[in-house]
Short mmCIF file of C-alpha atoms in Angstrom, two decimals:
data_model
loop_
_atom_site.label_atom_id
_atom_site.label_comp_id
_atom_site.label_asym_id
_atom_site.label_seq_id
_atom_site.Cartn_x
_atom_site.Cartn_y
_atom_site.Cartn_z
CA MET V 1 0.00 0.00 0.00
CA ARG V 2 1.58 3.24 -1.13
CA PHE V 3 0.65 6.86 -0.53
CA ALA V 4 1.84 9.67 -2.80
CA VAL V 5 2.12 13.25 -1.59
CA VAL V 6 2.18 15.70 -4.51
CA VAL V 7 4.60 18.61 -4.19
CA PHE V 8 3.81 21.80 -6.09
CA PRO V 9 6.07 24.85 -5.93
CA GLY V 10 4.58 26.58 -2.87
CA SER V 11 3.16 23.47 -1.17
CA ASN V 12 3.92 23.75 2.55
CA CYS V 13 1.95 20.94 4.19
CA ASP V 14 3.58 18.22 2.11
CA HIS V 15 6.09 17.36 4.85
CA ASP V 16 3.35 17.30 7.50
CA CYS V 17 1.36 14.79 5.42
CA TYR V 18 4.48 12.75 4.73
CA HIS V 19 5.33 12.75 8.45
CA VAL V 20 1.90 11.52 9.54
CA LEU V 21 1.69 8.85 6.85
CA SER V 22 5.22 7.49 7.11
CA LYS V 23 6.25 8.16 10.73
CA VAL V 24 2.99 8.20 12.69
CA LEU V 25 1.18 5.50 10.71
CA GLY V 26 4.22 3.65 9.35
CA LEU V 27 2.98 3.59 5.75
CA GLU V 28 5.01 3.57 2.55
CA THR V 29 4.90 7.16 1.36
CA VAL V 30 6.53 8.89 -1.61
CA TYR V 31 6.72 12.49 -2.77
CA VAL V 32 5.66 13.20 -6.35
CA TRP V 33 7.03 16.42 -7.88
CA HIS V 34 4.62 18.52 -9.94
CA GLN V 35 6.60 17.93 -13.14
CA GLU V 36 6.21 14.17 -12.92
CA THR V 37 3.80 12.50 -15.30
CA ASP V 38 2.61 9.58 -13.17
CA VAL V 39 1.68 9.02 -9.53
CA ARG V 40 4.22 6.23 -8.94
CA GLU V 41 1.67 3.43 -8.68
CA ALA V 42 0.23 4.92 -5.52
CA ASP V 43 -3.01 3.63 -3.99
CA CYS V 44 -3.93 7.04 -2.64
CA VAL V 45 -2.78 10.49 -3.78
CA ILE V 46 -2.66 13.43 -1.36
CA LEU V 47 -2.79 17.01 -2.65
CA PRO V 48 -1.42 18.91 0.35
CA GLY V 49 -2.03 22.41 1.62
CA GLY V 50 0.05 25.46 0.84
CA PHE V 51 0.14 28.14 -1.81
CA SER V 52 0.77 26.25 -5.03
CA TYR V 53 2.27 28.59 -7.65
CA GLY V 54 1.89 31.44 -5.16
CA ASP V 55 -1.92 31.24 -5.44
CA TYR V 56 -1.44 33.37 -8.56
CA LEU V 57 -4.54 34.01 -10.70
CA ARG V 58 -6.82 31.98 -8.36
CA ALA V 59 -5.88 29.52 -5.62
CA GLY V 60 -5.25 26.19 -7.36
CA ALA V 61 -5.77 27.53 -10.89
CA ILE V 62 -2.21 27.10 -12.17
CA ALA V 63 -1.61 23.78 -10.38
CA ARG V 64 -4.52 22.34 -12.35
CA PHE V 65 -2.43 22.36 -15.53
CA SER V 66 0.78 20.93 -14.07
CA PRO V 67 1.92 17.59 -15.56
CA VAL V 68 1.22 15.70 -12.34
CA MET V 69 -2.41 16.84 -12.31
CA GLN V 70 -2.97 15.21 -15.71
CA ALA V 71 -1.78 11.98 -14.04
CA VAL V 72 -4.00 12.62 -11.01
CA TRP V 73 -6.95 13.13 -13.38
CA LYS V 74 -6.36 9.76 -15.02
CA PHE V 75 -5.84 8.13 -11.61
CA ALA V 76 -9.14 9.55 -10.32
CA GLU V 77 -10.94 8.57 -13.52
CA LYS V 78 -9.93 4.97 -12.84
CA GLY V 79 -11.38 5.21 -9.34
CA GLY V 80 -8.12 5.95 -7.50
CA LEU V 81 -8.40 7.65 -4.11
CA VAL V 82 -7.49 11.35 -4.09
CA LEU V 83 -7.48 13.47 -0.92
CA GLY V 84 -7.17 17.25 -1.33
CA ILE V 85 -6.45 19.19 1.83
CA CYS V 86 -6.89 22.99 1.95
CA ASN V 87 -5.02 24.21 -1.15
CA GLY V 88 -5.43 20.65 -2.42
CA PHE V 89 -9.23 21.11 -2.16
CA GLN V 90 -8.89 24.35 -4.15
CA VAL V 91 -6.87 22.49 -6.80
CA LEU V 92 -9.59 19.81 -6.99
CA THR V 93 -12.38 22.35 -7.58
CA GLU V 94 -10.30 24.26 -10.14
CA SER V 95 -9.62 20.91 -11.86
CA ARG V 96 -13.37 20.15 -11.87
CA LEU V 97 -12.71 16.91 -10.02
CA LEU V 98 -15.05 18.36 -7.39
CA PRO V 99 -17.96 20.76 -7.96
CA GLY V 100 -18.07 24.38 -6.78
CA ALA V 101 -15.35 26.86 -5.88
CA LEU V 102 -13.64 28.31 -2.80
CA LEU V 103 -14.11 32.04 -2.38
CA PRO V 104 -12.32 34.42 -0.02
CA ASN V 105 -13.47 34.02 3.59
CA LEU V 106 -16.57 36.02 4.47
CA GLY V 107 -14.66 38.16 6.96
CA GLY V 108 -11.94 38.92 4.40
CA ARG V 109 -9.20 37.57 6.66
CA PHE V 110 -6.85 34.63 6.75
CA ILE V 111 -8.15 32.32 9.49
CA CYS V 112 -5.86 30.03 11.47
CA GLN V 113 -7.67 28.32 14.36
CA ASP V 114 -9.14 25.09 15.65
CA VAL V 115 -12.70 24.38 14.49
CA TYR V 116 -15.21 21.61 15.10
CA LEU V 117 -16.43 19.43 12.27
CA ARG V 118 -19.43 17.16 12.07
CA VAL V 119 -18.90 14.00 10.07
CA GLU V 120 -21.90 13.88 7.75
CA ASN V 121 -21.18 10.81 5.66
CA THR V 122 -19.30 7.82 7.03
CA ASN V 123 -19.87 5.64 4.00
CA THR V 124 -16.72 6.77 2.19
CA PRO V 125 -13.14 5.48 1.90
CA PHE V 126 -12.00 8.50 3.95
CA THR V 127 -14.50 8.46 6.83
CA ASN V 128 -15.42 4.83 7.51
CA LEU V 129 -13.81 4.88 10.98
CA PHE V 130 -15.99 7.76 12.18
CA SER V 131 -19.52 7.49 13.46
CA GLN V 132 -22.35 9.39 11.81
CA GLY V 133 -22.68 12.88 13.29
CA GLU V 134 -19.45 12.55 15.27
CA VAL V 135 -17.77 15.86 16.13
CA ILE V 136 -14.00 16.25 15.76
CA LYS V 137 -11.65 19.14 16.56
CA ILE V 138 -9.27 20.05 13.77
CA PRO V 139 -7.39 23.18 12.62
CA ILE V 140 -8.08 25.35 9.60
CA ALA V 141 -5.61 27.80 8.05
CA HIS V 142 -6.84 29.53 4.92
CA GLN V 143 -7.77 32.76 3.16
CA GLU V 144 -10.09 31.20 0.57
CA GLY V 145 -12.19 28.52 2.21
CA ASN V 146 -15.66 29.90 1.67
CA TYR V 147 -17.33 27.07 -0.24
CA PHE V 148 -19.60 28.24 -3.02
CA ALA V 149 -21.63 26.50 -5.70
CA GLN V 150 -24.72 27.42 -7.70
CA PRO V 151 -27.99 26.56 -5.88
CA GLN V 152 -28.77 23.60 -8.17
CA VAL V 153 -25.28 22.17 -7.50
CA ILE V 154 -25.70 22.57 -3.73
CA LYS V 155 -29.04 20.75 -3.95
CA LYS V 156 -27.46 17.94 -5.90
CA ILE V 157 -24.49 17.42 -3.57
CA GLN V 158 -26.85 17.44 -0.59
CA ALA V 159 -29.13 14.89 -2.22
CA GLU V 160 -26.22 12.64 -3.20
CA LYS V 161 -24.76 12.85 0.35
CA GLN V 162 -21.57 14.35 -1.04
CA VAL V 163 -21.25 16.74 1.90
CA THR V 164 -18.77 14.86 4.08
CA PHE V 165 -17.85 17.43 6.76
CA ARG V 166 -19.68 20.52 8.06
CA TYR V 167 -18.41 23.21 10.43
CA CYS V 168 -20.21 23.09 13.78
CA GLY V 169 -19.86 23.90 17.46
CA PRO V 170 -18.32 21.59 20.10
CA GLY V 171 -21.68 19.86 20.61
CA GLY V 172 -22.40 19.51 16.90
CA GLU V 173 -24.71 22.53 16.85
CA MET V 174 -24.70 24.76 13.77
CA ASN V 175 -25.28 28.50 13.68
CA ALA V 176 -23.70 31.63 12.16
CA GLY V 177 -21.06 31.62 14.91
CA THR V 178 -19.88 28.10 14.13
CA ASN V 179 -19.26 28.74 10.42
CA PRO V 180 -15.79 30.34 10.32
CA ASN V 181 -15.60 31.40 6.68
CA GLY V 182 -19.14 31.76 5.34
CA SER V 183 -19.23 28.47 3.43
CA LEU V 184 -22.64 27.67 1.96
CA ASP V 185 -24.45 25.09 4.11
CA ALA V 186 -21.38 25.23 6.43
CA ILE V 187 -19.61 22.86 4.02
CA ALA V 188 -16.04 22.02 5.08
CA GLY V 189 -15.50 18.99 2.86
CA ILE V 190 -17.17 17.24 -0.07
CA ILE V 191 -16.66 14.00 -1.91
CA SER V 192 -17.05 13.28 -5.61
CA GLU V 193 -20.20 11.65 -6.92
CA ARG V 194 -18.28 8.42 -7.42
CA GLY V 195 -16.93 8.60 -3.87
CA ASN V 196 -13.20 8.42 -4.57
CA VAL V 197 -12.14 12.10 -4.45
CA LEU V 198 -12.43 14.04 -1.18
CA GLY V 199 -11.61 17.70 -0.66
CA LEU V 200 -11.65 19.46 2.70
CA MET V 201 -10.39 22.79 3.98
CA PRO V 202 -9.36 21.65 7.50
CA HIS V 203 -6.01 19.93 8.05
CA PRO V 204 -6.29 16.31 9.24
CA GLU V 205 -2.47 16.00 9.13
CA ARG V 206 -2.27 18.68 11.83
CA ALA V 207 -4.63 16.74 14.08
CA SER V 208 -3.00 13.32 14.05
CA GLU V 209 -0.86 13.35 17.20
CA GLU V 210 -1.80 13.97 20.83
CA VAL V 211 1.10 16.38 21.20
CA LEU V 212 -0.57 18.67 18.66
CA GLY V 213 -3.82 18.87 20.61
CA SER V 214 -6.15 16.47 18.84
CA VAL V 215 -6.09 13.24 16.86
CA GLY V 216 -9.43 13.53 15.05
CA GLY V 217 -7.68 13.90 11.72
CA LYS V 218 -5.68 10.70 11.98
CA ARG V 219 -8.75 8.58 11.35
CA VAL V 220 -9.14 10.13 7.89
CA PHE V 221 -5.87 8.45 6.89
CA GLN V 222 -6.64 5.30 8.88
CA SER V 223 -10.01 5.04 7.12
CA VAL V 224 -8.18 5.05 3.78
CA VAL V 225 -5.87 2.27 5.04
CA LYS V 226 -8.84 0.19 6.18
CA TRP V 227 -10.66 0.74 2.91
CA LEU V 228 -7.62 -0.18 0.81
CA GLU V 229 -7.00 -3.30 2.89
CA GLU V 230 -10.60 -4.39 2.46
CA GLN V 231 -10.33 -3.77 -1.29
CA LYS V 232 -7.20 -5.89 -1.43
CA HIS V 233 -8.81 -8.74 0.43
CA GLY V 234 -11.94 -8.47 -1.64
CA SER V 235 -14.29 -8.08 1.29
CA ARG V 236 -16.13 -5.17 -0.32
CA MET X 1 0.76 40.41 -36.73
CA LYS X 2 0.57 41.32 -33.08
CA PHE X 3 -2.64 42.02 -31.23
CA LEU X 4 -3.39 43.23 -27.73
CA GLY X 5 -6.08 41.17 -26.03
CA LYS X 6 -7.87 42.81 -23.12
CA VAL X 7 -9.81 40.72 -20.62
CA THR X 8 -11.94 41.98 -17.75
CA VAL X 9 -13.05 39.43 -15.16
CA THR X 10 -15.69 40.11 -12.51
CA LEU X 11 -17.48 37.94 -10.00
CA LYS X 12 -20.93 36.71 -10.97
CA ARG X 13 -23.99 38.16 -9.26
CA GLY X 14 -24.63 36.37 -6.01
CA VAL X 15 -20.94 35.61 -5.42
CA PHE X 16 -19.85 37.44 -2.29
CA ASP X 17 -16.98 39.89 -2.76
CA PRO X 18 -15.46 40.78 0.65
CA GLN X 19 -12.89 43.11 -0.97
CA GLY X 20 -15.69 45.03 -2.69
CA VAL X 21 -17.61 45.40 0.58
CA THR X 22 -14.49 46.61 2.42
CA ILE X 23 -13.79 49.18 -0.32
CA LYS X 24 -17.43 50.34 -0.27
CA ASN X 25 -17.19 50.82 3.52
CA ALA X 26 -14.00 52.85 3.05
CA LEU X 27 -15.75 55.03 0.47
CA HIS X 28 -18.58 55.59 2.96
CA ASN X 29 -16.02 56.61 5.57
CA LEU X 30 -14.78 59.19 3.05
CA SER X 31 -18.37 60.51 2.84
CA PHE X 32 -19.10 58.98 -0.58
CA ARG X 33 -22.48 57.81 0.65
CA GLU X 34 -23.64 57.56 -2.98
CA ALA X 35 -21.39 54.53 -3.53
CA GLU X 36 -24.08 51.87 -3.28
CA GLU X 37 -22.04 48.86 -4.28
CA VAL X 38 -18.43 48.04 -5.21
CA ARG X 39 -17.47 44.88 -7.10
CA THR X 40 -13.83 44.08 -7.63
CA GLY X 41 -12.38 42.22 -10.57
CA LYS X 42 -9.26 41.48 -12.59
CA TYR X 43 -7.84 42.88 -15.79
CA PHE X 44 -5.45 41.09 -18.12
CA GLU X 45 -3.55 42.26 -21.20
CA VAL X 46 -2.26 39.49 -23.46
CA VAL X 47 -0.04 40.20 -26.47
CA ILE X 48 -1.07 37.70 -29.14
CA GLU X 49 0.67 36.79 -32.38
CA ALA X 50 -2.02 35.89 -34.91
CA ALA X 51 -2.75 36.14 -38.65
CA ASN X 52 -5.78 38.37 -38.16
CA SER X 53 -8.08 39.75 -35.45
CA THR X 54 -10.60 36.90 -35.80
CA GLU X 55 -7.90 34.37 -35.04
CA ALA X 56 -6.59 36.49 -32.14
CA GLU X 57 -10.11 36.75 -30.69
CA LYS X 58 -10.58 33.01 -30.98
CA LYS X 59 -7.30 32.31 -29.18
CA LEU X 60 -8.07 34.84 -26.44
CA SER X 61 -11.49 33.30 -25.93
CA GLU X 62 -9.89 29.85 -25.52
CA MET X 63 -7.42 31.27 -22.99
CA CYS X 64 -10.32 32.70 -20.99
CA ASP X 65 -12.27 29.45 -21.01
CA LEU X 66 -9.31 27.28 -20.05
CA LEU X 67 -7.38 29.36 -17.53
CA LEU X 68 -8.10 33.05 -17.06
CA VAL X 69 -11.72 32.66 -15.92
CA ASN X 70 -13.40 30.24 -13.52
CA PRO X 71 -16.94 30.04 -14.92
CA VAL X 72 -18.29 28.72 -11.61
CA ILE X 73 -17.82 32.12 -9.97
CA GLU X 74 -16.67 34.57 -12.65
CA ARG X 75 -17.84 36.19 -15.88
CA HIS X 76 -15.72 38.06 -18.36
CA GLY X 77 -15.55 40.39 -21.32
CA CYS X 78 -12.72 40.43 -23.85
CA HIS X 79 -11.65 42.04 -27.09
CA VAL X 80 -8.51 42.42 -29.20
CA GLU X 81 -6.94 45.34 -31.02
CA PRO X 82 -3.98 45.45 -33.41
CA ILE X 83 -0.87 46.76 -31.68
CA GLU X 84 0.61 48.55 -34.75
CA GLU X 85 -2.44 50.76 -35.12
CA MET X 86 -2.28 51.68 -31.45
CA GLU X 87 1.37 52.67 -31.76
CA SER X 88 0.81 54.82 -34.86
CA ALA X 89 -2.06 56.57 -33.12
CA THR X 90 0.11 57.70 -30.22
#
């Protein structure tokens, strides 16, 4: 089982993801440079956070056309697992691998803080170790995390249970005060219609060790491991 | 022949523009109460080598669709003008 962490010029959470996957979870993990044209036979590709290509033009817009993203496209088309975190989520929406777009935060500021997330769909390769409605604490750090899509798209992703994580309060409650960036429907993460591409603004790799304050994020990666193992042993 | 392509990109109606709101508030602070709304946008100039203006327009339109504009949140206007004519006019 191999994980690939894509490195764009300006990625800055690539080492954090690599650390959690290889050191904390003991998994085979490789970096894939943006100029590479394949994903090194990985079972799961991580698009990490950061400021790929300086966030020039729009966050994620230039990364979309890098050679590695053509490979990620093909990988996703074949059903491969792709996890986009923060800037990685922005790259996925710009690449049209996920619907919608990420606008500047409602308050106009960069936000770096812990938030609470409600797990809304546990029937995915990325969330199968969570329980439905479970609340986890996890950090966000972004300027453009305000999820937006046209009303008909929002309706569709709600109906298809593509909303995977929503911002909430510590008890799972949702109100204007628990939505940090103005995202429509408090959406923090969505999954593709086919269920193999997940994008989320919060950083699970920064919530994977007790020493960092919470371990809620670790189960995102562990869910992928479980799912891949079950695939391998044909129990799904 | 060289052409100058000009592209203006603005956010679609209904897409929140926090920069625009902040600028509007600043205008109000300067007593420009008549400023009812401010929408920000982007402007690009692209020098294009093409046989004629139709071809240059076609290329510019492709550039907009593929990279310069995100149609989920943005709309745009674009046109091209020959650079030689511009230079002789100045």
